[in-house]
Amino acid sequence: MILETNTPIQQLNFDLFKQKQIEVFMKRDDLIHPFISGNKWRKLKFILDDAMAKNKKHLISFGGAYSNHLNALACAGATFGFKTTGFVRGEEISNHMIELNKLWGMELIFVDRTSYKNKQELFNTVFGDNEHAYFIDEGGAGDLGAKGCEEIVYELNEPFDKIFCPVGTSTTLQGITQAIQKKKLPTIAEGICVLKGAQEIDENLKRLNLQYLYKIHYRFHEGGYAKTTIELLDFIKMFSSHTGILLDQIYTGKMMKAVFELAEENYFSANSKIMCVHTGGLMGLLSIQSNK
Ligand SMILES: *Cc1c(COP(=O)(O)O)cnc(C)c1O
């Protein structure tokens, strides 16, 4: 499965970074595709290859009613010739993401929050005897997803001291960290956790024994998953109006606000080169509520 991924790298010119004598760049994975965007394509790439190799024609996955993953999967399925079904957590509703998923022909099955917890069981109940059905975990999480995210690092043509990304399932951070290890780079992967009290996220990475190559920051969630603050929305406006680059309020906005705050706190030593991965997800902006 191929979408061009060698996305541009753009330097972010802010006075703060000049003052702190650091260079900050952004890898524009938001430009991979308008809908199969950012890390969602990175994660789907090898998953779709695997489904194809196993002759599976029907992709089944899971997500919330605003899931970037289901949106990317619905569009990717239509693009590459797979049937798709999304199990959606919660009561049946309509919103812009749900309606787009339907346009791409995704079948949607709304399930209550308790049943949603056991995804494998949902899959087995509905698709157990469908030989074409292929299970994809929520968010494209898992080792195949991480393998796709390794390529973010392989596309960089110079070493960076730190590579930042937002953390939901931590699959993206896993891929970046694995690539740093495989290429023996002098780089630390730094994740900004967008969920509150999600310290167990570390368990995914701990099993891989990569402790020295990554760090997760847990204090930049702005109130929790999909929660926003006025400060975050103001930050996004400041950033977007200065660079032309949009950030969403769920993932990339929190990551960049954290990088600015860390710079203010002198977290980075002088002459550091910092890469921030724009993981896409800009459809999330359609739910933004501005107070101004
Ligand atoms: C899903 C998503 C993430 C979370 O990535 P994980 O690999 O689950 O940690 C980050 N950024 C955006 C824009 C996303 O849509």
GROMACS .gro file of C-alpha atoms and ligand atoms in nm:
model
  307
    1MET     CA    1   0.000   0.000   0.000
    2ILE     CA    2   0.152   0.327  -0.099
    3LEU     CA    3   0.088   0.687  -0.014
    4GLU     CA    4   0.390   0.915  -0.047
    5THR     CA    5   0.518   0.979   0.304
    6ASN     CA    6   0.847   1.162   0.266
    7THR     CA    7   0.685   1.477   0.406
    8PRO     CA    8   0.849   1.820   0.426
    9ILE     CA    9   1.044   1.933   0.729
   10GLN     CA   10   0.982   2.292   0.825
   11GLN     CA   11   1.175   2.502   1.074
   12LEU     CA   12   0.960   2.682   1.331
   13ASN     CA   13   1.083   3.038   1.375
   14PHE     CA   14   0.972   3.178   1.707
   15ASP     CA   15   1.158   3.432   1.922
   16LEU     CA   16   1.137   3.193   2.217
   17PHE     CA   17   1.345   2.934   2.034
   18LYS     CA   18   1.600   3.195   1.927
   19GLN     CA   19   1.632   3.321   2.286
   20LYS     CA   20   1.688   2.969   2.414
   21GLN     CA   21   1.931   2.898   2.128
   22ILE     CA   22   1.747   2.593   2.011
   23GLU     CA   23   1.629   2.490   1.667
   24VAL     CA   24   1.283   2.341   1.640
   25PHE     CA   25   1.147   2.169   1.330
   26MET     CA   26   0.822   2.007   1.232
   27LYS     CA   27   0.781   1.700   1.014
   28ARG     CA   28   0.460   1.767   0.824
   29ASP     CA   29   0.291   1.427   0.831
   30ASP     CA   30  -0.037   1.618   0.827
   31LEU     CA   31   0.037   1.660   0.454
   32ILE     CA   32   0.040   1.285   0.376
   33HIS     CA   33  -0.330   1.293   0.287
   34PRO     CA   34  -0.628   1.510   0.392
   35PHE     CA   35  -0.808   1.219   0.562
   36ILE     CA   36  -0.568   0.923   0.579
   37SER     CA   37  -0.344   1.160   0.761
   38GLY     CA   38  -0.043   1.162   0.984
   39ASN     CA   39   0.029   0.871   1.208
   40LYS     CA   40  -0.298   0.703   1.110
   41TRP     CA   41  -0.155   0.626   0.765
   42ARG     CA   42   0.185   0.534   0.913
   43LYS     CA   43   0.010   0.279   1.134
   44LEU     CA   44  -0.222   0.144   0.865
   45LYS     CA   45   0.046   0.093   0.603
   46PHE     CA   46   0.182  -0.246   0.715
   47ILE     CA   47  -0.154  -0.350   0.858
   48LEU     CA   48  -0.312  -0.318   0.512
   49ASP     CA   49  -0.016  -0.501   0.356
   50ASP     CA   50  -0.069  -0.782   0.605
   51ALA     CA   51  -0.444  -0.797   0.533
   52MET     CA   52  -0.370  -0.809   0.160
   53ALA     CA   53  -0.109  -1.085   0.202
   54LYS     CA   54  -0.363  -1.291   0.398
   55ASN     CA   55  -0.625  -1.231   0.129
   56LYS     CA   56  -0.856  -1.050   0.369
   57LYS     CA   57  -1.100  -0.812   0.204
   58HIS     CA   58  -1.295  -0.674   0.498
   59LEU     CA   59  -1.128  -0.459   0.762
   60ILE     CA   60  -1.292  -0.430   1.101
   61SER     CA   61  -1.187  -0.179   1.363
   62PHE     CA   62  -1.295   0.023   1.664
   63GLY     CA   63  -1.314   0.381   1.785
   64GLY     CA   64  -1.509   0.663   1.942
   65ALA     CA   65  -1.761   0.872   1.749
   66TYR     CA   66  -1.487   1.125   1.662
   67SER     CA   67  -1.215   0.871   1.589
   68ASN     CA   68  -0.940   0.989   1.350
   69HIS     CA   69  -0.848   0.624   1.308
   70LEU     CA   70  -1.193   0.515   1.184
   71ASN     CA   71  -1.199   0.816   0.953
   72ALA     CA   72  -0.860   0.723   0.805
   73LEU     CA   73  -0.958   0.357   0.781
   74ALA     CA   74  -1.288   0.434   0.606
   75CYS     CA   75  -1.110   0.645   0.346
   76ALA     CA   76  -0.819   0.401   0.309
   77GLY     CA   77  -1.060   0.111   0.266
   78ALA     CA   78  -1.243   0.294  -0.012
   79THR     CA   79  -0.911   0.397  -0.171
   80PHE     CA   80  -0.747   0.055  -0.168
   81GLY     CA   81  -1.052  -0.164  -0.226
   82PHE     CA   82  -1.141  -0.308   0.114
   83LYS     CA   83  -1.482  -0.329   0.276
   84THR     CA   84  -1.476  -0.162   0.618
   85THR     CA   85  -1.675  -0.189   0.939
   86GLY     CA   86  -1.629   0.035   1.240
   87PHE     CA   87  -1.754  -0.056   1.587
   88VAL     CA   88  -1.831   0.282   1.742
   89ARG     CA   89  -1.834   0.327   2.119
   90GLY     CA   90  -2.158   0.466   2.264
   91GLU     CA   91  -2.508   0.548   2.149
   92GLU     CA   92  -2.584   0.604   1.782
   93ILE     CA   93  -2.521   0.967   1.694
   94SER     CA   94  -2.441   1.174   1.388
   95ASN     CA   95  -2.146   1.410   1.354
   96HIS     CA   96  -1.914   1.516   1.072
   97MET     CA   97  -1.677   1.220   1.124
   98ILE     CA   98  -1.959   0.963   1.131
   99GLU     CA   99  -2.114   1.109   0.815
  100LEU     CA  100  -1.779   1.105   0.631
  101ASN     CA  101  -1.725   0.744   0.733
  102LYS     CA  102  -2.062   0.659   0.581
  103LEU     CA  103  -1.976   0.839   0.255
  104TRP     CA  104  -1.672   0.614   0.222
  105GLY     CA  105  -1.900   0.314   0.260
  106MET     CA  106  -1.798   0.214   0.610
  107GLU     CA  107  -2.056   0.005   0.792
  108LEU     CA  108  -2.101   0.144   1.143
  109ILE     CA  109  -2.209  -0.065   1.441
  110PHE     CA  110  -2.274   0.135   1.758
  111VAL     CA  111  -2.209  -0.058   2.076
  112ASP     CA  112  -2.256   0.026   2.442
  113ARG     CA  113  -1.948   0.108   2.645
  114THR     CA  114  -1.943  -0.222   2.834
  115SER     CA  115  -1.956  -0.444   2.525
  116TYR     CA  116  -1.704  -0.214   2.355
  117LYS     CA  117  -1.440  -0.308   2.612
  118ASN     CA  118  -1.403  -0.660   2.474
  119LYS     CA  119  -1.311  -0.590   2.114
  120GLN     CA  120  -1.201  -0.941   2.026
  121GLU     CA  121  -1.533  -1.075   2.149
  122LEU     CA  122  -1.729  -0.822   1.941
  123PHE     CA  123  -1.524  -0.923   1.639
  124ASN     CA  124  -1.579  -1.295   1.702
  125THR     CA  125  -1.952  -1.254   1.760
  126VAL     CA  126  -2.018  -1.063   1.438
  127PHE     CA  127  -1.736  -1.178   1.209
  128GLY     CA  128  -1.618  -1.505   1.363
  129ASP     CA  129  -1.705  -1.715   1.058
  130ASN     CA  130  -1.626  -1.452   0.793
  131GLU     CA  131  -1.304  -1.570   0.628
  132HIS     CA  132  -1.240  -1.226   0.477
  133ALA     CA  133  -1.263  -1.037   0.806
  134TYR     CA  134  -0.946  -0.879   0.944
  135PHE     CA  135  -0.921  -0.739   1.298
  136ILE     CA  136  -0.751  -0.401   1.345
  137ASP     CA  137  -0.711  -0.279   1.701
  138GLU     CA  138  -0.843   0.061   1.811
  139GLY     CA  139  -0.622   0.342   1.684
  140GLY     CA  140  -0.421   0.101   1.467
  141ALA     CA  141  -0.231   0.009   1.783
  142GLY     CA  142   0.019  -0.274   1.784
  143ASP     CA  143   0.357  -0.380   1.650
  144LEU     CA  144   0.265  -0.354   1.280
  145GLY     CA  145   0.143   0.000   1.345
  146ALA     CA  146   0.467   0.082   1.525
  147LYS     CA  147   0.671  -0.058   1.237
  148GLY     CA  148   0.505   0.194   1.005
  149CYS     CA  149   0.591   0.476   1.247
  150GLU     CA  150   0.961   0.379   1.241
  151GLU     CA  151   0.969   0.523   0.891
  152ILE     CA  152   0.915   0.874   1.032
  153VAL     CA  153   1.271   0.851   1.167
  154TYR     CA  154   1.419   0.679   0.861
  155GLU     CA  155   1.304   0.975   0.651
  156LEU     CA  156   1.506   1.227   0.855
  157ASN     CA  157   1.837   1.308   0.691
  158GLU     CA  158   2.017   1.453   0.990
  159PRO     CA  159   2.027   1.359   1.358
  160PHE     CA  160   1.808   1.538   1.611
  161ASP     CA  161   1.858   1.554   1.987
  162LYS     CA  162   1.492   1.496   2.052
  163ILE     CA  163   1.191   1.382   1.853
  164PHE     CA  164   0.852   1.479   1.997
  165CYS     CA  165   0.513   1.324   1.926
  166PRO     CA  166   0.174   1.318   2.100
  167VAL     CA  167   0.088   0.995   2.287
  168GLY     CA  168  -0.251   0.821   2.279
  169THR     CA  169  -0.192   0.446   2.259
  170SER     CA  170   0.188   0.510   2.241
  171THR     CA  171   0.222   0.315   1.915
  172THR     CA  172   0.375   0.614   1.737
  173LEU     CA  173   0.625   0.674   2.017
  174GLN     CA  174   0.708   0.302   2.009
  175GLY     CA  175   0.789   0.317   1.638
  176ILE     CA  176   1.003   0.629   1.673
  177THR     CA  177   1.191   0.473   1.966
  178GLN     CA  178   1.248   0.144   1.784
  179ALA     CA  179   1.392   0.331   1.488
  180ILE     CA  180   1.627   0.528   1.715
  181GLN     CA  181   1.747   0.198   1.859
  182LYS     CA  182   1.787   0.022   1.523
  183LYS     CA  183   1.981   0.314   1.374
  184LYS     CA  184   2.176   0.374   1.698
  185LEU     CA  185   2.090   0.744   1.685
  186PRO     CA  186   2.194   0.990   1.958
  187THR     CA  187   1.829   1.088   1.998
  188ILE     CA  188   1.565   1.069   2.272
  189ALA     CA  189   1.202   1.016   2.171
  190GLU     CA  190   0.975   1.232   2.386
  191GLY     CA  191   0.601   1.174   2.403
  192ILE     CA  192   0.339   1.416   2.531
  193CYS     CA  193   0.059   1.210   2.684
  194VAL     CA  194  -0.281   1.358   2.595
  195LEU     CA  195  -0.473   1.146   2.846
  196LYS     CA  196  -0.498   1.216   3.218
  197GLY     CA  197  -0.363   0.961   3.464
  198ALA     CA  198  -0.248   0.726   3.189
  199GLN     CA  199   0.080   0.621   3.349
  200GLU     CA  200   0.015   0.257   3.252
  201ILE     CA  201   0.078   0.360   2.891
  202ASP     CA  202   0.439   0.301   2.980
  203GLU     CA  203   0.368  -0.073   3.008
  204ASN     CA  204   0.345  -0.100   2.629
  205LEU     CA  205   0.695   0.038   2.592
  206LYS     CA  206   0.847  -0.124   2.902
  207ARG     CA  207   0.802  -0.473   2.755
  208LEU     CA  208   1.037  -0.368   2.473
  209ASN     CA  209   1.328  -0.269   2.699
  210LEU     CA  210   1.381   0.066   2.533
  211GLN     CA  211   1.374   0.266   2.861
  212TYR     CA  212   1.680   0.476   2.788
  213LEU     CA  213   1.564   0.592   2.449
  214TYR     CA  214   1.232   0.753   2.532
  215LYS     CA  215   1.053   0.966   2.787
  216ILE     CA  216   0.681   1.033   2.834
  217HIS     CA  217   0.560   1.364   2.982
  218TYR     CA  218   0.235   1.328   3.176
  219ARG     CA  219   0.162   1.687   3.282
  220PHE     CA  220   0.049   1.839   2.953
  221HIS     CA  221  -0.294   1.675   2.907
  222GLU     CA  222  -0.486   2.005   2.960
  223GLY     CA  223  -0.754   1.833   3.169
  224GLY     CA  224  -0.772   1.497   2.994
  225TYR     CA  225  -0.846   1.330   2.663
  226ALA     CA  226  -1.048   1.556   2.430
  227LYS     CA  227  -1.060   1.823   2.703
  228THR     CA  228  -0.943   2.171   2.614
  229THR     CA  229  -0.853   2.487   2.800
  230ILE     CA  230  -0.874   2.850   2.690
  231GLU     CA  231  -0.494   2.860   2.714
  232LEU     CA  232  -0.467   2.568   2.470
  233LEU     CA  233  -0.704   2.728   2.217
  234ASP     CA  234  -0.517   3.060   2.249
  235PHE     CA  235  -0.189   2.878   2.196
  236ILE     CA  236  -0.319   2.705   1.882
  237LYS     CA  237  -0.432   3.039   1.742
  238MET     CA  238  -0.097   3.200   1.820
  239PHE     CA  239   0.090   2.909   1.658
  240SER     CA  240  -0.130   2.881   1.350
  241SER     CA  241  -0.143   3.254   1.285
  242HIS     CA  242   0.237   3.271   1.306
  243THR     CA  243   0.321   2.967   1.091
  244GLY     CA  244   0.019   2.884   0.874
  245ILE     CA  245   0.033   2.532   1.018
  246LEU     CA  246  -0.288   2.415   1.182
  247LEU     CA  247  -0.278   2.213   1.503
  248ASP     CA  248  -0.569   2.014   1.642
  249GLN     CA  249  -0.678   2.060   2.002
  250ILE     CA  250  -0.668   1.689   2.093
  251TYR     CA  251  -0.314   1.586   1.999
  252THR     CA  252  -0.078   1.816   1.810
  253GLY     CA  253  -0.184   2.135   1.992
  254LYS     CA  254  -0.103   1.976   2.327
  255MET     CA  255   0.232   1.850   2.197
  256MET     CA  256   0.342   2.190   2.068
  257LYS     CA  257   0.218   2.378   2.374
  258ALA     CA  258   0.425   2.137   2.582
  259VAL     CA  259   0.736   2.199   2.369
  260PHE     CA  260   0.694   2.576   2.420
  261GLU     CA  261   0.649   2.531   2.795
  262LEU     CA  262   0.952   2.303   2.818
  263ALA     CA  263   1.156   2.561   2.627
  264GLU     CA  264   1.041   2.833   2.872
  265GLU     CA  265   1.154   2.610   3.158
  266ASN     CA  266   1.500   2.574   3.000
  267TYR     CA  267   1.446   2.201   2.957
  268PHE     CA  268   1.650   2.200   2.636
  269SER     CA  269   2.023   2.265   2.637
  270ALA     CA  270   2.157   2.533   2.404
  271ASN     CA  271   2.212   2.424   2.044
  272SER     CA  272   1.959   2.141   2.073
  273LYS     CA  273   1.789   2.033   1.755
  274ILE     CA  274   1.432   1.928   1.814
  275MET     CA  275   1.195   1.755   1.575
  276CYS     CA  276   0.820   1.766   1.638
  277VAL     CA  277   0.611   1.521   1.439
  278HIS     CA  278   0.283   1.667   1.315
  279THR     CA  279   0.073   1.353   1.349
  280GLY     CA  280  -0.218   1.496   1.150
  281GLY     CA  281  -0.573   1.461   1.282
  282LEU     CA  282  -0.685   1.804   1.167
  283MET     CA  283  -1.043   1.686   1.115
  284GLY     CA  284  -1.064   1.720   1.493
  285LEU     CA  285  -1.063   2.096   1.440
  286LEU     CA  286  -1.418   2.072   1.309
  287SER     CA  287  -1.527   2.021   1.671
  288ILE     CA  288  -1.333   2.317   1.805
  289GLN     CA  289  -1.534   2.568   2.011
  290SER     CA  290  -1.380   2.910   2.002
  291ASN     CA  291  -1.471   3.152   2.276
  292LYS     CA  292  -1.388   3.455   2.063
  293LIG     C1  293  -0.438   0.896   1.701
  293LIG     C2  294  -0.352   1.015   1.709
  293LIG     C3  295  -0.240   1.022   1.794
  293LIG     C4  296  -0.207   0.912   1.894
  293LIG     O1  297  -0.108   0.826   1.846
  293LIG     P1  298  -0.071   0.689   1.923
  293LIG     O2  299   0.012   0.615   1.827
  293LIG     O3  300  -0.201   0.620   1.951
  293LIG     O4  301  -0.002   0.724   2.048
  293LIG     C5  302  -0.158   1.134   1.787
  293LIG     N1  303  -0.187   1.237   1.704
  293LIG     C6  304  -0.296   1.235   1.624
  293LIG     C7  305  -0.323   1.354   1.539
  293LIG     C8  306  -0.381   1.125   1.623
  293LIG     O5  307  -0.489   1.125   1.543
   0.00000   0.00000   0.00000
